[in-house]
Amino acid sequence: MRALVIGPMGQDGTLIKDRINVNENEVYGLTRNTLLNFSGDKTIEIEKTSGGNSSDLNRILNRIKPDLIFHMAAIHGSSNTMHREIQRNKKEIFNLHVGYTKSILEWQLNHPYSRSLFALSSQMYTYSVSNHIIHEETDFSPLNFYGEKKAMALELIREYRSKSRVKTSGLILFNHTSEFNNNKFLFPILAQQLSSIIQGGKNQLTLRNPLASIEMTSAREIVDAIILISELE
């Protein structure tokens, strides 16, 4: 099997490429500007790429001809930084989450053996009340520009799957964490503060809103589910 992980250095991409047995499979990774091959314990740089360029992505797909495509890349931030990230990166957010999605699905039309999986986001919805239940049929109400583009990606996935029988899945991911999570998010921040307390550097935890509640899932369990979905016929 040949797999391409888009966003291989982020939390989910890291766990996916490690979860796939690289000794038995060809595993490639596409970052913003580099195509990588993961061979055993080695990471080999194959070429530099034009980050966010859909035509370059199509060329890479034709070069690798992956059986599995995991699009795990995202341009986003924590609740503190998300607005700033959106204002700085609107074009890149659109290209990565809508342009890449369409390019992959179009490529699959001519490569029907392939399967794609796309990481989507809970930010496709706005929580109206604390016990608001969201399911696959819930209408979109994007929280922001990022959530809007993720919702557009899901519409494309549904269209290509229903009209053209493309093997593809949209994965609506809610809060999840691991040791690979970006240090600007809550749990790594808490871990850093706890470590400092243990080492005598400070004597209290600092939270923006200590009364807030959040549901959190293990990223490893999320990735286990993603792998199971990738194996469906």
Coordinates of N, CA, C and O in Angstrom, one line a residue, residues 19 24 38 56-57 86 88 104 123 174 207 217-218 226:
R19 N 1.3 5.2 12.9 CA 0.3 4.1 13.1 C 0.4 3.1 11.9 O 0.3 1.9 12.0
E24 N 6.2 -2.0 5.9 CA 5.4 -2.8 4.9 C 4.7 -1.9 3.9 O 4.3 -2.4 2.9
F38 N 8.8 8.5 4.4 CA 9.1 7.9 5.7 C 9.5 6.5 5.5 O 8.7 5.6 5.2
D56 N 0.4 21.9 -8.2 CA 1.6 21.1 -7.7 C 1.1 19.9 -6.9 O 1.7 18.8 -7.0
L57 N 0.0 20.0 -6.2 CA -0.5 18.8 -5.5 C -0.9 17.8 -6.5 O -0.6 16.6 -6.3
I86 N -6.8 33.6 11.1 CA -7.7 33.7 10.0 C -7.4 35.0 9.2 O -7.4 35.0 8.0
R88 N -4.7 36.7 8.9 CA -3.4 36.6 8.3 C -3.4 35.6 7.1 O -2.6 35.8 6.2
I104 N -7.9 16.8 -4.9 CA -7.8 15.4 -4.5 C -9.0 14.6 -5.1 O -8.8 13.5 -5.7
Q123 N -15.6 23.4 14.3 CA -15.9 24.8 14.1 C -16.8 25.1 12.8 O -17.1 26.2 12.5
F174 N -13.6 16.7 16.8 CA -13.8 17.6 18.0 C -12.5 17.6 18.8 O -11.5 17.0 18.3
L207 N -5.2 30.1 34.1 CA -6.1 29.8 33.0 C -6.9 31.0 32.6 O -7.2 31.9 33.5
T217 N -10.8 14.3 24.0 CA -10.7 12.9 23.6 C -9.2 12.6 23.3 O -8.4 13.5 23.0
S218 N -8.8 11.4 23.5 CA -7.4 11.0 23.2 C -7.2 11.0 21.7 O -8.0 10.4 20.9
I226 N -9.8 6.6 12.6 CA -9.4 7.0 11.2 C -8.9 5.9 10.4 O -9.2 5.6 9.3

